[in-house]
Amino acid sequence: MREILVISGKGGTGKTSLTGAFAHLASNKIVCDLDVDAPDLHLLLHPHPTHTQAFFSGHVAQIEEKLCTGCGLCASLCRYGAVGFKADSFSIDPLRCEGCKVCVQFCPAGAIHFPEKHCGEHYISSTRFGPMVHARLFPGEANSGRLVTTLKQQARELAKSRGLGLILSDGSPGIGCPVISSLSGANLAVVVTEPTPSGRHDLERVTSLCFHFQIAVAVIINKFDLNPQAAESIEAFCGARGYPVIARLPHDPVVTRAMVEGLVVTELPETDFSKEVGKTWTKIEEIAASLRKQ
Amino acid sequence: MSKIAVTSEGPGLDDLVDPRFGRAAGFVIVDLDTMNTSYIDNGQTQVLAQGAGIQAAQLVAGAGVDCVLSGFVGPKAFQALSAVKIKVVQNLDEGMTVREAVKKFKSGAVQYADGPNRGAGR
Amino acid sequence: MIVSIASGKGGTGKTTVAASLARVWERPLVAVDLDVEAPNLHLFLCPQIEETGPAWIETPIVDESKCTFCSACSDLCQFKAISMMGSLVLTFPEMCHGCGGCIAICPQKALSPGRRQLGEISRGHAGGVQFLMGRLRIGEAMSPPLMRQVKTAMNEIAGAGGLDAVIDSPPGVSCPAVNAVMDSDVIVLVTEPTPFGFHDFRLAWEAFAPFGKPMGVVINRAGIGDRQVYSFCAEKEIPVLAEAPYDRAVAEGYSQGRIIADLSPKYRHIFVSLYAKIFELASARLDKGASHA
């Protein structure tokens, strides 16, 4: 089984629009939206959930007012500033609570409970491009790292049971916990960047992360025509590091047009842009196939 | 060597090997001399936000095994297991039963791993 | 006053709005990059960095000669950063959230504080604007502890000089983003009028609305996409503080690291007016609060 992950470092590079088009072009695959912080792929794929599961992760401390003696030990132990004192009583701000259990352990009155935290839901769905695994975190919920792991696990099981050879994932932005979780186990990271200072900067950071985890990298320079010079410098960087630049795609309003229609760009009548996207996917498949042989 | 742990999808010798270590459904503990088995459920570990591999290592170490058979063992679990000198056999074929894994182990057709075979958190 | 510039998704122009605001801000200001995973504000403000220092988190060090293997530490640790393997204590510093619980609970005082590097914090200035930035170490998974330290530094700088702060927040609506905006006085959400932009904007609004802070929206690349953002804002009475029209010249300028407010007087004016509207938004809320009291 192959796992191809599309990532970008910074947001807004066109990662999800391209993943959507690749989902259209790829065969025998499961699509997986690992961008659980801000999932958007469903806006293009319109999934119909067939299985919905609650997602619990970690615990959160809760003070039972009746039992609290007001000693304030919890507030002095908490390193996260989560214990507040308002209107003559102590309470814990769930958004600041790290779930470390220190207050629960040390409370002399046993007044602090430690329930599991219901953070969101994850789904197995059907789409016009095949099965899709995705999730929704409740606003402000953390721990998307483990949710990412859960989604990948589910995608792997589904791929195995349905005999599908490819997991195509839309990865999270940034370089922190969710991205690290999405990278683990991937065969190839397709990095979508753009010729802007942020794009270049984040490309360097995200490829360092891939290097750290020994994952093959292929680079797409999107909107290259906004700054051809910067695009060249990105190519030079990739050349020096040995990352293949597999596509230079222009800034094209057809991408937004497709999005407004709730379609992917390769579903609209053929344009130069969609042809380029097609070629790009062929290259990704070639690289992924060559990795498999190694 | 007397006792080994096999990551398993269920409690018995005829259940399938769970390829995961940290997030395995459970561990079948096999006494190699008598072939008596016992089972450790790993359900509690499933809900951990992080550190499932370490928790699982703690569980099998507590069972007093000398070796773990599994599919994929991550770096932290590997570190924890090697610290208490529990040997690791990984890359077990998918779809194998616990019984088959034990048989393979007894026949000597396995290699002890000298490092983890996957990234963290999988 | 602390103003957070946030967005439900990345790439909407959050950083360039933060940089543009910093350019036109009239009162003394510290510009803060809290997007520690991908800090980019410095690429636009081009500050002179005067000081860069490491940021640490506390992790335990075990003195095995004192340890009785009672496993109190490992039983308490929710993150499996300290683990009892038979008669061995193993620590996994990179898993540690720095809660201090293990050190506090050890009956033998066998644990003492050590540390792991989270990243770096830099200070400097860009013209008359103070500048502060956190940058997460590659491979470090936890951004909130570093963000908390950057916020502490921000409060010191802002408190000492009576400065305002403009925060470039991480995108999204999960833990780091919420962490960034929860202590600010005004939240400015940057979005673009596309289906993706609207969807993520709405999630951000739902996540931040419970804080009860004054919130307004900047619509970037106005003219592309559709009208969903506008109708939603009208329905929820979210003020549209500024609109920056879609303009290829802006996209090209951005790609060269230029700030929108610097491109032309017309664009500068958009942000001068945004600056005034942010103050109106903050004071309207104060009036409203006063009349309720």
PDB file of C-alpha atoms in Angstrom, chain C residues 36-127:
ATOM      1  CA  VAL C  36       5.346  29.890  16.047  1.00  0.00           C
ATOM      2  CA  GLU C  37       5.098  26.917  13.696  1.00  0.00           C
ATOM      3  CA  ALA C  38       5.399  29.096  10.635  1.00  0.00           C
ATOM      4  CA  PRO C  39       6.411  32.593  11.751  1.00  0.00           C
ATOM      5  CA  ASN C  40       6.357  34.880   8.746  1.00  0.00           C
ATOM      6  CA  LEU C  41       5.667  38.363  10.038  1.00  0.00           C
ATOM      7  CA  HIS C  42       9.378  39.178  10.090  1.00  0.00           C
ATOM      8  CA  LEU C  43       9.570  38.478   6.364  1.00  0.00           C
ATOM      9  CA  PHE C  44       7.287  41.452   5.786  1.00  0.00           C
ATOM     10  CA  LEU C  45       8.210  43.815   8.600  1.00  0.00           C
ATOM     11  CA  CYS C  46      11.942  43.099   8.132  1.00  0.00           C
ATOM     12  CA  PRO C  47      12.758  43.976  11.759  1.00  0.00           C
ATOM     13  CA  GLN C  48      16.241  44.396  13.109  1.00  0.00           C
ATOM     14  CA  ILE C  49      16.582  41.565  15.592  1.00  0.00           C
ATOM     15  CA  GLU C  50      18.423  42.679  18.719  1.00  0.00           C
ATOM     16  CA  GLU C  51      18.163  39.587  20.819  1.00  0.00           C
ATOM     17  CA  THR C  52      17.385  35.926  20.228  1.00  0.00           C
ATOM     18  CA  GLY C  53      17.277  33.459  23.062  1.00  0.00           C
ATOM     19  CA  PRO C  54      16.262  29.859  23.591  1.00  0.00           C
ATOM     20  CA  ALA C  55      12.890  29.010  25.146  1.00  0.00           C
ATOM     21  CA  TRP C  56      12.715  25.976  27.399  1.00  0.00           C
ATOM     22  CA  ILE C  57      10.190  23.717  29.014  1.00  0.00           C
ATOM     23  CA  GLU C  58      10.820  21.959  32.303  1.00  0.00           C
ATOM     24  CA  THR C  59      11.345  18.176  32.102  1.00  0.00           C
ATOM     25  CA  PRO C  60      12.351  15.813  34.921  1.00  0.00           C
ATOM     26  CA  ILE C  61      15.835  14.448  35.633  1.00  0.00           C
ATOM     27  CA  VAL C  62      15.985  11.216  37.641  1.00  0.00           C
ATOM     28  CA  ASP C  63      18.487  10.583  40.401  1.00  0.00           C
ATOM     29  CA  GLU C  64      18.413   6.792  40.341  1.00  0.00           C
ATOM     30  CA  SER C  65      20.312   6.500  43.599  1.00  0.00           C
ATOM     31  CA  LYS C  66      17.312   8.011  45.412  1.00  0.00           C
ATOM     32  CA  CYS C  67      14.546   6.253  43.444  1.00  0.00           C
ATOM     33  CA  THR C  68      12.643   3.462  45.205  1.00  0.00           C
ATOM     34  CA  PHE C  69      10.658   2.538  42.069  1.00  0.00           C
ATOM     35  CA  CYS C  70       7.372   3.330  43.753  1.00  0.00           C
ATOM     36  CA  SER C  71       6.027   4.420  40.314  1.00  0.00           C
ATOM     37  CA  ALA C  72       4.072   7.398  41.717  1.00  0.00           C
ATOM     38  CA  CYS C  73       5.556   9.610  38.959  1.00  0.00           C
ATOM     39  CA  SER C  74       4.747   7.239  36.151  1.00  0.00           C
ATOM     40  CA  ASP C  75       1.226   6.630  37.470  1.00  0.00           C
ATOM     41  CA  LEU C  76       0.560  10.366  37.513  1.00  0.00           C
ATOM     42  CA  CYS C  77       2.117  11.305  34.169  1.00  0.00           C
ATOM     43  CA  GLN C  78      -0.667  11.596  31.585  1.00  0.00           C
ATOM     44  CA  PHE C  79       1.774  11.906  28.733  1.00  0.00           C
ATOM     45  CA  LYS C  80       3.937   8.819  29.323  1.00  0.00           C
ATOM     46  CA  ALA C  81       6.982  11.031  29.586  1.00  0.00           C
ATOM     47  CA  ILE C  82       8.197   9.149  32.639  1.00  0.00           C
ATOM     48  CA  SER C  83       7.738   5.436  32.800  1.00  0.00           C
ATOM     49  CA  MET C  84       8.549   2.695  35.249  1.00  0.00           C
ATOM     50  CA  MET C  85       9.862  -0.418  33.546  1.00  0.00           C
ATOM     51  CA  GLY C  86      10.428  -2.924  36.345  1.00  0.00           C
ATOM     52  CA  SER C  87      13.257  -1.416  38.322  1.00  0.00           C
ATOM     53  CA  LEU C  88      14.138   1.200  35.751  1.00  0.00           C
ATOM     54  CA  VAL C  89      12.816   4.742  35.374  1.00  0.00           C
ATOM     55  CA  LEU C  90      12.770   5.862  31.760  1.00  0.00           C
ATOM     56  CA  THR C  91      12.139   9.457  30.737  1.00  0.00           C
ATOM     57  CA  PHE C  92      11.012  10.609  27.326  1.00  0.00           C
ATOM     58  CA  PRO C  93      11.685  14.349  27.504  1.00  0.00           C
ATOM     59  CA  GLU C  94      10.088  15.122  24.120  1.00  0.00           C
ATOM     60  CA  MET C  95       6.741  13.777  25.409  1.00  0.00           C
ATOM     61  CA  CYS C  96       6.793  15.963  28.533  1.00  0.00           C
ATOM     62  CA  HIS C  97       4.261  18.802  28.862  1.00  0.00           C
ATOM     63  CA  GLY C  98       6.174  20.375  31.739  1.00  0.00           C
ATOM     64  CA  CYS C  99       3.376  20.084  34.309  1.00  0.00           C
ATOM     65  CA  GLY C 100       5.821  19.463  37.168  1.00  0.00           C
ATOM     66  CA  GLY C 101       3.598  16.750  38.640  1.00  0.00           C
ATOM     67  CA  CYS C 102       6.247  14.024  38.796  1.00  0.00           C
ATOM     68  CA  ILE C 103       8.696  16.264  40.615  1.00  0.00           C
ATOM     69  CA  ALA C 104       6.020  17.364  43.056  1.00  0.00           C
ATOM     70  CA  ILE C 105       4.768  13.869  43.812  1.00  0.00           C
ATOM     71  CA  CYS C 106       8.069  11.994  44.237  1.00  0.00           C
ATOM     72  CA  PRO C 107       8.250  11.025  47.943  1.00  0.00           C
ATOM     73  CA  GLN C 108      12.032  10.532  47.757  1.00  0.00           C
ATOM     74  CA  LYS C 109      12.756  13.849  46.010  1.00  0.00           C
ATOM     75  CA  ALA C 110      14.541  11.794  43.378  1.00  0.00           C
ATOM     76  CA  LEU C 111      13.397  14.041  40.549  1.00  0.00           C
ATOM     77  CA  SER C 112      14.725  17.483  39.756  1.00  0.00           C
ATOM     78  CA  PRO C 113      13.912  19.956  37.006  1.00  0.00           C
ATOM     79  CA  GLY C 114      15.827  19.680  33.744  1.00  0.00           C
ATOM     80  CA  ARG C 115      14.789  21.193  30.444  1.00  0.00           C
ATOM     81  CA  ARG C 116      14.108  20.725  26.759  1.00  0.00           C
ATOM     82  CA  GLN C 117      14.346  23.457  24.148  1.00  0.00           C
ATOM     83  CA  LEU C 118      11.009  24.436  22.602  1.00  0.00           C
ATOM     84  CA  GLY C 119      12.367  26.966  20.195  1.00  0.00           C
ATOM     85  CA  GLU C 120      13.570  30.543  20.196  1.00  0.00           C
ATOM     86  CA  ILE C 121      12.184  33.923  21.062  1.00  0.00           C
ATOM     87  CA  SER C 122      13.479  36.961  19.198  1.00  0.00           C
ATOM     88  CA  ARG C 123      13.071  40.633  19.954  1.00  0.00           C
ATOM     89  CA  GLY C 124      13.842  43.626  17.830  1.00  0.00           C
ATOM     90  CA  HIS C 125      12.237  46.585  16.154  1.00  0.00           C
ATOM     91  CA  ALA C 126      10.986  47.594  12.724  1.00  0.00           C
ATOM     92  CA  GLY C 127      11.169  51.364  12.529  1.00  0.00           C
TER      93      GLY C 127
END
